[in-house]
CSV table of C-alpha atoms in Angstrom, one decimal:
chain,number,residue,atom,x,y,z
Z,1,MET,CA,4.8,77.1,66.8
Z,2,ASP,CA,6.8,75.8,69.7
Z,3,THR,CA,5.8,73.1,71.6
Z,4,GLU,CA,4.5,74.6,75.2
Z,5,ALA,CA,2.1,75.9,72.3
Z,6,ARG,CA,1.4,73.5,70.7
Z,7,LEU,CA,0.6,71.8,74.3
Z,8,LYS,CA,-2.2,74.7,75.3
Z,9,GLN,CA,-3.7,74.9,72.0
Z,10,SER,CA,-4.6,70.8,72.1
Z,11,TRP,CA,-6.4,71.7,74.8
Z,12,ASP,CA,-8.4,74.1,73.1
Z,13,GLU,CA,-8.6,72.1,70.2
Z,14,ASN,CA,-9.8,68.3,72.1
Z,15,ALA,CA,-12.1,70.1,75.1
Z,16,GLU,CA,-15.2,68.0,73.7
Z,17,SER,CA,-13.7,65.0,73.0
Z,18,TRP,CA,-11.5,65.1,76.2
Z,19,ILE,CA,-15.5,66.1,77.9
Z,20,THR,CA,-16.8,62.9,76.5
Z,21,SER,CA,-14.0,60.7,77.8
Z,22,VAL,CA,-13.6,61.7,80.8
Z,23,ARG,CA,-17.5,62.2,82.4
Z,24,GLY,CA,-18.5,58.4,79.8
Z,25,GLY,CA,-15.5,57.0,82.3
Z,26,HIS,CA,-13.7,55.7,78.8
Z,27,ILE,CA,-9.8,56.7,80.0
Z,28,PRO,CA,-8.9,53.1,81.4
Z,29,SER,CA,-6.0,54.2,83.7
Z,30,ARG,CA,-8.4,56.6,85.6
Z,31,GLN,CA,-11.2,53.9,86.5
Z,32,LEU,CA,-8.7,51.3,86.9
Z,33,GLY,CA,-7.0,53.3,90.5
Z,34,THR,CA,-5.9,56.8,89.4
Z,35,ASP,CA,-9.5,58.5,89.5
Z,36,GLY,CA,-9.8,57.0,93.1
Z,37,ALA,CA,-5.8,57.2,94.3
Z,38,ILE,CA,-6.0,61.2,93.7
Z,39,VAL,CA,-9.6,61.5,96.0
Z,40,GLU,CA,-7.8,59.1,98.5
Z,41,ILE,CA,-4.8,61.0,98.7
Z,42,VAL,CA,-6.2,64.1,99.0
Z,43,ARG,CA,-9.0,63.1,101.4
Z,44,ALA,CA,-6.4,61.4,104.2
Z,45,LEU,CA,-4.7,65.3,104.0
Z,46,SER,CA,-8.0,66.8,105.7
Z,47,PRO,CA,-7.7,70.0,103.3
Z,48,ARG,CA,-10.7,72.4,104.2
Z,49,SER,CA,-9.8,74.1,100.8
Z,50,VAL,CA,-8.2,72.7,97.7
Z,51,LEU,CA,-6.9,74.3,95.2
Z,52,ASP,CA,-7.4,72.3,91.7
Z,53,MET,CA,-4.8,73.4,89.0
Z,54,GLY,CA,-5.5,72.4,85.8
Z,55,CYS,CA,-9.2,71.0,86.7
Z,56,GLY,CA,-10.3,70.4,83.1
Z,57,GLU,CA,-14.1,69.7,83.6
Z,58,GLY,CA,-14.2,69.8,87.2
Z,59,TRP,CA,-14.3,66.3,88.0
Z,60,LEU,CA,-12.1,66.4,91.1
Z,61,VAL,CA,-13.6,69.4,92.3
Z,62,ARG,CA,-17.1,67.7,92.0
Z,63,ALA,CA,-15.4,64.7,93.7
Z,64,LEU,CA,-13.6,66.5,96.2
Z,65,ALA,CA,-17.3,68.3,97.0
Z,66,ALA,CA,-18.7,65.1,97.3
Z,67,GLN,CA,-15.9,64.5,100.3
Z,68,GLY,CA,-16.6,68.0,102.3
Z,69,ILE,CA,-13.8,69.3,100.7
Z,70,GLU,CA,-14.2,73.5,99.4
Z,71,GLY,CA,-12.6,73.1,95.7
Z,72,THR,CA,-11.8,76.1,93.1
Z,73,GLY,CA,-10.9,74.7,90.0
Z,74,MET,CA,-8.5,76.7,87.5
Z,75,ASP,CA,-7.6,75.8,84.3
Z,76,GLY,CA,-6.6,77.8,81.1
Z,77,SER,CA,-9.1,76.2,78.4
Z,78,ALA,CA,-12.6,77.7,78.0
Z,79,ALA,CA,-14.6,75.2,77.1
Z,80,LEU,CA,-13.4,73.2,80.1
Z,81,ILE,CA,-14.6,75.9,82.6
Z,82,GLU,CA,-17.8,76.2,80.8
Z,83,ALA,CA,-18.4,72.6,81.3
Z,84,ALA,CA,-17.1,73.0,84.9
Z,85,ARG,CA,-19.3,75.8,85.9
Z,86,HIS,CA,-22.2,74.2,83.5
Z,87,GLU,CA,-22.3,71.4,86.9
Z,88,ASN,CA,-23.3,74.2,89.4
Z,89,ILE,CA,-20.4,72.5,92.1
Z,90,GLY,CA,-17.6,74.3,93.0
Z,91,VAL,CA,-15.9,77.5,91.8
Z,92,PHE,CA,-14.0,77.6,88.9
Z,93,ARG,CA,-11.7,80.3,87.2
Z,94,HIS,CA,-10.6,80.7,83.2
Z,95,LEU,CA,-6.8,81.6,83.7
Z,96,SER,CA,-3.8,80.1,82.0
Z,97,TYR,CA,-0.5,79.2,83.6
Z,98,GLU,CA,1.0,82.3,82.7
Z,99,ALA,CA,-1.6,84.6,84.3
Z,100,LEU,CA,-1.2,82.6,87.3
Z,101,VAL,CA,2.7,83.1,87.6
Z,102,ALA,CA,2.0,86.6,87.4
Z,103,ASP,CA,-0.3,87.8,90.0
Z,104,PRO,CA,-0.9,84.3,91.6
Z,105,VAL,CA,-3.3,85.5,94.5
Z,106,GLN,CA,-6.2,86.1,92.2
Z,107,VAL,CA,-7.3,83.3,92.3
Z,108,GLY,CA,-7.7,83.5,96.3
Z,109,GLY,CA,-6.2,80.9,98.9
Z,110,PRO,CA,-4.3,80.2,100.5
Z,111,PHE,CA,-5.1,76.6,100.3
Z,112,ASP,CA,-4.6,74.1,102.2
Z,113,ALA,CA,-3.6,71.6,99.6
Z,114,ILE,CA,-3.0,72.1,95.7
Z,115,VAL,CA,-3.7,69.6,93.5
Z,116,CYS,CA,-1.8,69.7,90.0
Z,117,ASN,CA,-4.0,65.7,88.2
Z,118,PHE,CA,-2.1,64.7,84.9
Z,119,ALA,CA,-2.0,69.0,84.8
Z,120,LEU,CA,1.5,69.1,84.6
Z,121,LEU,CA,2.7,68.9,81.4
Z,122,GLY,CA,4.6,71.8,80.2
Z,123,GLU,CA,8.7,72.2,80.7
Z,124,VAL,CA,9.3,74.5,82.3
Z,125,LEU,CA,7.3,74.4,85.6
Z,126,ALA,CA,9.6,75.6,87.9
Z,127,PRO,CA,7.5,79.1,88.0
Z,128,LEU,CA,5.0,78.0,88.0
Z,129,LEU,CA,5.4,75.7,90.8
Z,130,THR,CA,6.9,79.0,92.4
Z,131,ALA,CA,3.8,80.4,92.8
Z,132,LEU,CA,1.8,77.7,93.8
Z,133,ARG,CA,3.7,77.8,97.0
Z,134,VAL,CA,2.7,81.6,97.4
Z,135,LEU,CA,-0.9,80.4,97.4
Z,136,THR,CA,-0.4,77.9,100.3
Z,137,LEU,CA,0.4,78.5,104.1
Z,138,PRO,CA,3.5,76.8,105.9
Z,139,GLY,CA,2.9,73.5,106.1
Z,140,GLY,CA,0.2,73.6,103.4
Z,141,HIS,CA,0.0,70.5,100.5
Z,142,LEU,CA,0.8,69.8,96.8
Z,143,VAL,CA,-0.3,67.0,95.5
Z,144,VAL,CA,0.8,66.4,91.9
Z,145,GLN,CA,-0.4,63.2,90.0
Z,146,THR,CA,1.9,62.3,86.9
Z,147,ALA,CA,3.0,60.1,84.1
Z,148,HIS,CA,4.8,56.8,86.4
Z,149,PRO,CA,8.4,57.2,84.8
Z,150,LEU,CA,8.2,53.1,84.2
Z,151,SER,CA,5.7,54.0,81.9
Z,152,GLY,CA,8.1,55.7,79.5
Z,153,GLY,CA,8.5,52.0,77.4
Z,154,ASP,CA,12.1,51.5,75.4
Z,155,ALA,CA,13.1,55.3,75.0
Z,156,ALA,CA,15.9,56.5,76.4
Z,157,TYR,CA,15.2,57.3,80.6
Z,158,ALA,CA,15.6,61.1,79.6
Z,159,ALA,CA,13.5,63.9,80.0
Z,160,GLY,CA,11.9,64.7,77.3
Z,161,TRP,CA,9.0,65.9,74.4
Z,162,ARG,CA,7.1,63.1,73.9
Z,163,GLU,CA,2.9,63.1,72.3
Z,164,GLU,CA,-0.4,61.7,73.8
Z,165,SER,CA,-2.8,60.8,71.3
Z,166,PHE,CA,-5.3,59.5,73.4
Z,167,SER,CA,-6.1,56.3,71.3
Z,168,ALA,CA,-7.0,54.6,73.7
Z,169,PHE,CA,-9.7,57.1,75.1
Z,170,GLY,CA,-12.5,55.9,72.9
Z,171,VAL,CA,-13.4,58.7,70.5
Z,172,ALA,CA,-11.8,60.9,68.4
Z,173,TYR,CA,-9.3,63.5,69.3
Z,174,PRO,CA,-8.9,66.4,66.9
Z,175,SER,CA,-5.0,67.3,68.1
Z,176,PRO,CA,-2.0,64.6,69.5
Z,177,MET,CA,-0.9,66.7,73.4
Z,178,PRO,CA,2.6,67.1,73.2
Z,179,TRP,CA,3.8,66.7,77.4
Z,180,PHE,CA,6.8,66.1,78.6
Z,181,PHE,CA,8.6,62.7,80.0
Z,182,ARG,CA,10.4,63.7,83.4
Z,183,PRO,CA,12.3,60.3,85.4
Z,184,PHE,CA,12.0,60.7,89.0
Z,185,GLY,CA,15.0,62.5,89.9
Z,186,ASN,CA,13.5,65.5,87.6
Z,187,TRP,CA,10.7,65.4,89.6
Z,188,VAL,CA,12.1,65.2,93.0
Z,189,SER,CA,14.9,68.5,91.9
Z,190,LEU,CA,12.0,70.5,90.7
Z,191,LEU,CA,10.2,70.5,93.8
Z,192,THR,CA,13.5,71.1,95.9
Z,193,GLU,CA,14.4,73.8,93.9
Z,194,THR,CA,10.7,75.6,94.5
Z,195,GLY,CA,10.8,75.2,98.4
Z,196,TRP,CA,9.1,72.4,98.4
Z,197,THR,CA,9.8,69.2,100.3
Z,198,LEU,CA,8.9,65.9,99.2
Z,199,THR,CA,7.1,63.5,101.9
Z,200,HIS,CA,5.8,61.3,99.7
Z,201,ALA,CA,5.7,59.1,96.9
Z,202,HIS,CA,2.9,57.0,96.1
Z,203,GLU,CA,2.7,54.2,92.9
Z,204,PRO,CA,-1.1,53.2,92.2
Z,205,LEU,CA,-1.0,49.3,90.5
Z,206,HIS,CA,-3.1,47.8,87.0
Z,207,PRO,CA,-4.7,45.0,89.3
Z,208,HIS,CA,-3.8,43.2,87.1
Z,209,THR,CA,-0.3,43.9,85.5
Z,210,GLN,CA,0.9,45.1,88.9
Z,211,ARG,CA,2.0,47.2,86.9
Z,212,PRO,CA,2.0,51.5,88.0
Z,213,LEU,CA,-0.5,53.0,86.8
Z,214,SER,CA,1.3,56.7,87.8
Z,215,LEU,CA,2.9,58.5,89.9
Z,216,LEU,CA,1.2,60.7,93.4
Z,217,LEU,CA,4.2,62.6,94.7
Z,218,VAL,CA,2.5,64.9,97.6
Z,219,ALA,CA,5.3,67.6,99.3
Z,220,ARG,CA,5.3,69.8,102.2
Z,221,ASN,CA,5.5,74.1,102.1
Z,222,PRO,CA,8.0,73.7,105.0
Z,223,ALA,CA,7.9,77.6,105.2
D,1,MET,CA,17.1,31.1,109.5
D,2,ASP,CA,14.7,34.2,108.2
D,3,THR,CA,15.9,36.0,105.4
D,4,GLU,CA,17.4,39.2,107.2
D,5,ALA,CA,20.1,36.2,108.8
D,6,ARG,CA,20.3,34.9,105.6
D,7,LEU,CA,21.2,38.4,103.6
D,8,LYS,CA,23.9,38.9,106.8
D,9,GLN,CA,25.6,35.3,106.2
D,10,SER,CA,26.4,35.4,102.3
D,11,TRP,CA,28.3,38.6,103.1
D,12,ASP,CA,30.8,36.3,105.3
D,13,GLU,CA,30.2,33.2,103.0
D,14,ASN,CA,31.4,35.3,99.9
D,15,ALA,CA,33.3,37.9,101.0
D,16,GLU,CA,36.6,36.7,98.8
D,17,SER,CA,34.6,37.0,95.7
D,18,TRP,CA,33.3,40.1,96.8
D,19,ILE,CA,37.3,41.9,96.8
D,20,THR,CA,37.9,39.2,93.8
D,21,SER,CA,35.3,41.1,91.9
D,22,VAL,CA,34.8,44.3,92.9
D,23,ARG,CA,38.9,44.6,93.1
D,24,GLY,CA,39.7,43.5,89.5
D,25,GLY,CA,36.7,45.5,88.1
D,26,HIS,CA,34.8,43.2,87.3
D,27,ILE,CA,30.9,44.2,87.6
D,28,PRO,CA,30.1,45.8,84.7
D,29,SER,CA,27.7,48.0,86.0
D,30,ARG,CA,29.8,49.7,88.3
D,31,GLN,CA,32.8,50.4,85.7
D,32,LEU,CA,29.0,51.6,83.5
D,33,GLY,CA,28.5,54.3,86.0
D,34,THR,CA,27.5,54.1,89.4
D,35,ASP,CA,31.0,54.0,90.8
D,36,GLY,CA,31.6,57.2,89.0
D,37,ALA,CA,28.3,58.9,90.6
D,38,ILE,CA,28.6,58.0,94.0
D,39,VAL,CA,32.5,59.6,94.3
D,40,GLU,CA,30.9,62.6,92.2
D,41,ILE,CA,27.9,62.6,93.9
D,42,VAL,CA,29.5,63.1,97.4
D,43,ARG,CA,32.4,64.9,96.2
D,44,ALA,CA,30.2,67.9,95.0
D,45,LEU,CA,28.5,68.1,99.3
D,46,SER,CA,31.7,68.9,99.8
D,47,PRO,CA,32.4,66.9,102.7
D,48,ARG,CA,35.5,66.9,105.3
D,49,SER,CA,34.0,63.3,106.9
D,50,VAL,CA,32.4,61.2,105.6
D,51,LEU,CA,30.7,57.2,107.0
D,52,ASP,CA,30.6,54.8,104.4
D,53,MET,CA,28.0,52.0,106.4
D,54,GLY,CA,28.6,48.8,104.6
D,55,CYS,CA,32.0,49.5,103.5
D,56,GLY,CA,32.2,46.5,102.0
D,57,GLU,CA,36.2,46.2,100.8
D,58,GLY,CA,37.2,49.5,101.2
D,59,TRP,CA,37.3,50.5,98.1
D,60,LEU,CA,34.5,54.1,97.6
D,61,VAL,CA,36.8,55.3,101.6
D,62,ARG,CA,40.0,55.0,99.4
D,63,ALA,CA,38.5,56.9,96.0
D,64,LEU,CA,37.1,59.2,98.6
D,65,ALA,CA,40.5,59.8,100.0
D,66,ALA,CA,42.0,60.9,96.8
D,67,GLN,CA,39.7,63.8,96.5
D,68,GLY,CA,40.6,64.9,99.7
D,69,ILE,CA,38.5,63.7,102.3
D,70,GLU,CA,38.1,61.8,105.3
D,71,GLY,CA,36.4,58.5,105.4
D,72,THR,CA,35.3,55.7,107.9
D,73,GLY,CA,34.3,52.3,106.8
D,74,MET,CA,31.9,50.5,109.0
D,75,ASP,CA,31.1,47.1,107.8
D,76,GLY,CA,29.5,43.5,109.3
D,77,SER,CA,31.7,41.4,107.6
D,78,ALA,CA,35.0,40.5,109.6
D,79,ALA,CA,36.9,39.4,106.2
D,80,LEU,CA,35.9,42.1,104.3
D,81,ILE,CA,36.8,44.6,107.3
D,82,GLU,CA,40.2,42.8,107.4
D,83,ALA,CA,40.4,43.3,103.3
D,84,ALA,CA,40.0,47.4,103.9
D,85,ARG,CA,42.4,47.2,106.9
D,86,HIS,CA,45.3,46.0,105.2
D,87,GLU,CA,45.5,48.6,102.1
D,88,ASN,CA,46.2,50.9,105.2
D,89,ILE,CA,44.2,54.2,104.1
D,90,GLY,CA,40.8,55.0,106.0
D,91,VAL,CA,39.8,53.8,109.4
D,92,PHE,CA,37.8,50.4,109.6
D,93,ARG,CA,35.5,49.9,112.2
D,94,HIS,CA,34.0,45.9,112.4
D,95,LEU,CA,30.4,46.4,113.6
D,96,SER,CA,27.2,44.9,112.9
D,97,TYR,CA,23.8,47.1,111.8
D,98,GLU,CA,22.6,45.7,115.1
D,99,ALA,CA,25.5,47.0,116.8
D,100,LEU,CA,25.3,50.8,115.5
D,101,VAL,CA,21.7,50.8,116.2
D,102,ALA,CA,22.1,50.0,119.7
D,103,ASP,CA,24.4,52.8,120.2
D,104,PRO,CA,25.8,55.3,117.0
D,105,VAL,CA,28.2,57.2,118.4
D,106,GLN,CA,30.7,53.7,119.1
D,107,VAL,CA,31.7,54.9,114.7
D,108,GLY,CA,32.5,58.4,115.7
D,109,GLY,CA,31.4,61.7,114.2
D,110,PRO,CA,29.6,63.2,113.8
D,111,PHE,CA,30.2,62.9,109.9
D,112,ASP,CA,29.9,65.8,107.5
D,113,ALA,CA,27.9,63.0,104.6
D,114,ILE,CA,26.6,59.6,105.8
D,115,VAL,CA,27.0,56.6,102.4
D,116,CYS,CA,25.0,54.1,102.1
D,117,ASN,CA,26.6,52.1,98.7
D,118,PHE,CA,24.5,49.1,98.0
D,119,ALA,CA,24.5,49.0,101.6
D,120,LEU,CA,20.6,49.1,102.2
D,121,LEU,CA,20.1,45.1,101.8
D,122,GLY,CA,17.8,44.7,104.0
D,123,GLU,CA,14.0,44.4,104.5
D,124,VAL,CA,13.4,46.8,108.0
D,125,LEU,CA,15.5,49.7,107.5
D,126,ALA,CA,13.7,52.5,110.2
D,127,PRO,CA,16.0,51.9,113.2
D,128,LEU,CA,18.8,52.0,111.2
D,129,LEU,CA,18.2,55.4,109.1
D,130,THR,CA,16.9,56.6,112.4
D,131,ALA,CA,20.9,56.0,114.0
D,132,LEU,CA,22.2,57.5,111.1
D,133,ARG,CA,20.4,60.6,111.6
D,134,VAL,CA,21.9,61.0,114.9
D,135,LEU,CA,25.5,60.6,113.4
D,136,THR,CA,24.9,63.5,111.4
D,137,LEU,CA,24.6,67.3,112.2
D,138,PRO,CA,21.2,69.4,111.1
D,139,GLY,CA,22.7,70.0,107.2
D,140,GLY,CA,24.8,67.1,107.4
D,141,HIS,CA,23.4,64.6,104.4
D,142,LEU,CA,23.0,60.3,103.5
D,143,VAL,CA,23.7,59.2,100.5
D,144,VAL,CA,22.4,56.5,99.4
D,145,GLN,CA,22.8,54.2,96.0
D,146,THR,CA,20.3,50.8,95.8
D,147,ALA,CA,19.3,49.0,92.9
D,148,HIS,CA,16.4,51.7,90.7
D,149,PRO,CA,13.5,50.8,90.6
D,150,LEU,CA,13.3,50.3,86.7
D,151,SER,CA,15.6,47.1,86.8
D,152,GLY,CA,12.8,45.0,88.6
D,153,GLY,CA,11.5,42.9,85.7
D,154,ASP,CA,8.0,42.1,85.1
D,155,ALA,CA,7.9,40.9,88.9
D,156,ALA,CA,5.2,42.7,90.7
D,157,TYR,CA,6.3,46.5,91.0
D,158,ALA,CA,6.3,46.2,94.8
D,159,ALA,CA,8.7,45.6,97.8
D,160,GLY,CA,9.9,42.2,98.3
D,161,TRP,CA,13.2,39.8,98.7
D,162,ARG,CA,14.0,39.6,95.2
D,163,GLU,CA,17.9,36.9,94.8
D,164,GLU,CA,20.6,38.2,93.7
D,165,SER,CA,23.0,35.2,92.5
D,166,PHE,CA,26.1,37.1,91.4
D,167,SER,CA,26.6,35.6,87.9
D,168,ALA,CA,27.4,38.4,85.8
D,169,PHE,CA,30.2,39.1,88.3
D,170,GLY,CA,32.4,36.2,86.6
D,171,VAL,CA,33.8,34.6,89.8
D,172,ALA,CA,32.3,31.8,91.6
D,173,TYR,CA,29.9,33.1,94.3
D,174,PRO,CA,29.2,30.7,97.2
D,175,SER,CA,25.2,32.0,98.5
D,176,PRO,CA,23.1,34.0,96.6
D,177,MET,CA,22.4,36.9,98.2
D,178,PRO,CA,18.4,37.9,99.5
D,179,TRP,CA,17.6,41.7,99.0
D,180,PHE,CA,14.9,43.8,99.5
D,181,PHE,CA,13.5,45.4,96.1
D,182,ARG,CA,11.8,48.9,96.7
D,183,PRO,CA,9.4,51.1,94.1
D,184,PHE,CA,10.3,54.9,94.4
D,185,GLY,CA,7.8,55.8,97.5
D,186,ASN,CA,8.6,52.8,99.3
D,187,TRP,CA,12.0,54.7,99.6
D,188,VAL,CA,10.7,58.5,100.2
D,189,SER,CA,8.1,57.0,102.4
D,190,LEU,CA,11.5,55.9,104.5
D,191,LEU,CA,13.5,58.5,104.6
D,192,THR,CA,10.4,60.4,106.1
D,193,GLU,CA,9.6,58.5,108.5
D,194,THR,CA,13.2,58.5,109.7
D,195,GLY,CA,13.4,62.4,109.7
D,196,TRP,CA,15.4,62.9,106.6
D,197,THR,CA,14.4,65.5,104.2
D,198,LEU,CA,14.6,64.2,100.3
D,199,THR,CA,16.2,67.1,98.2
D,200,HIS,CA,18.2,64.6,95.7
D,201,ALA,CA,17.3,61.7,92.7
D,202,HIS,CA,20.0,60.8,90.6
D,203,GLU,CA,19.4,57.9,88.0
D,204,PRO,CA,22.4,57.7,85.9
D,205,LEU,CA,22.3,55.7,82.8
D,206,HIS,CA,23.8,52.6,81.0
D,207,PRO,CA,25.7,54.8,78.4
D,208,HIS,CA,24.3,52.4,75.5
D,209,THR,CA,20.9,51.8,76.1
D,210,GLN,CA,20.5,54.7,78.1
D,211,ARG,CA,18.3,52.9,81.0
D,212,PRO,CA,19.4,53.5,84.6
D,213,LEU,CA,22.2,51.4,86.0
D,214,SER,CA,21.2,52.6,89.9
D,215,LEU,CA,18.7,55.5,92.0
D,216,LEU,CA,20.9,58.0,94.2
D,217,LEU,CA,19.0,59.2,96.8
D,218,VAL,CA,20.4,62.5,98.7
D,219,ALA,CA,18.5,63.3,101.6
D,220,ARG,CA,19.7,66.0,104.6
D,221,ASN,CA,19.0,66.0,107.8
D,222,PRO,CA,17.1,69.4,108.6
D,223,ALA,CA,17.6,69.5,112.0
């Protein structure tokens, strides 16, 4: 199986563990700042409608709903979408990234903002980011939260596949998840090449170590 | 004396040592990749005319001239500009950043590209970056090479003053140089707020450690 397929399958296999981790508040970096950062940054853009691409079990759609923002969640995992729908807040679609690329408007829209919260994990992202631009009007926003380039450790500072074991998340996960590490410049080029204009980057810090917890990229659809 | 003034004075006091370091090839990171990277990135933009803002003793203007690119160098240090003119290649202006902000067009232009090669060292940069935009036409480029955010060591990952002792440069320097460290997000916001569109970021790597030697930002004047 190729690595992109293993990535997708890991979400099917880990769905139950993931729901436990997210709903139990067991992911330290999320509690320390990344959950709060994405909600605050989306809220500051004042969108009426948001697409949460790769929404998982749907916590962000619910958090945005609490701010009066209408959210649509989309995910490739049937188990995660089922869990999201069970909470009765927001609209959720079970759709793979490939299906979205093939026919973007089936997910609805146009949206004032699109959010990818730790959801751009594969190597080939240009078709998806191009499709997401179709789902916004000129002036619409894309907000991407991802692993910070400083968090790559002592490995070469170069784009490439890494593996997440979820060992810090408090419950057992059946499958390690492959994910594609990107240096800062890789993200900038990717946005430019898919027609987005990068306007801001936020780097929430760990309150004690003062090291970045994540990288949040805010881009605008220029036309 | 405030820190911005100490920064400016350090260049007057260190001019002779700096000329020795640059012309002797004594700055390891420059030999390992940052000199080559800035020349290559500017060359790839195919500019006819370039302003080298904070040109020092002028090596980059000479390197661009060797590629058929007409360069104007500008620096706030009289001693460095005198050394640059002595080589008889390129046009050099002795001008402080404050004077450039007050009356940008006195330096000439418009230029196809403006280069700031390790030359944006102070805390307050918005007036300067706004003035530089006046010196380009729509579609013109700004190329900034600066310290990579990963190079900040164990200090808090936050914008702030640091100090360069030049201890790795092979000759004695009379004055340590204060310089202002910026995380990625600080650079992105600064460009956006001064009307530039960030299109690419390059991160040349140390050939052995595979850690980034510098951050190179390429921005475009959108209008």
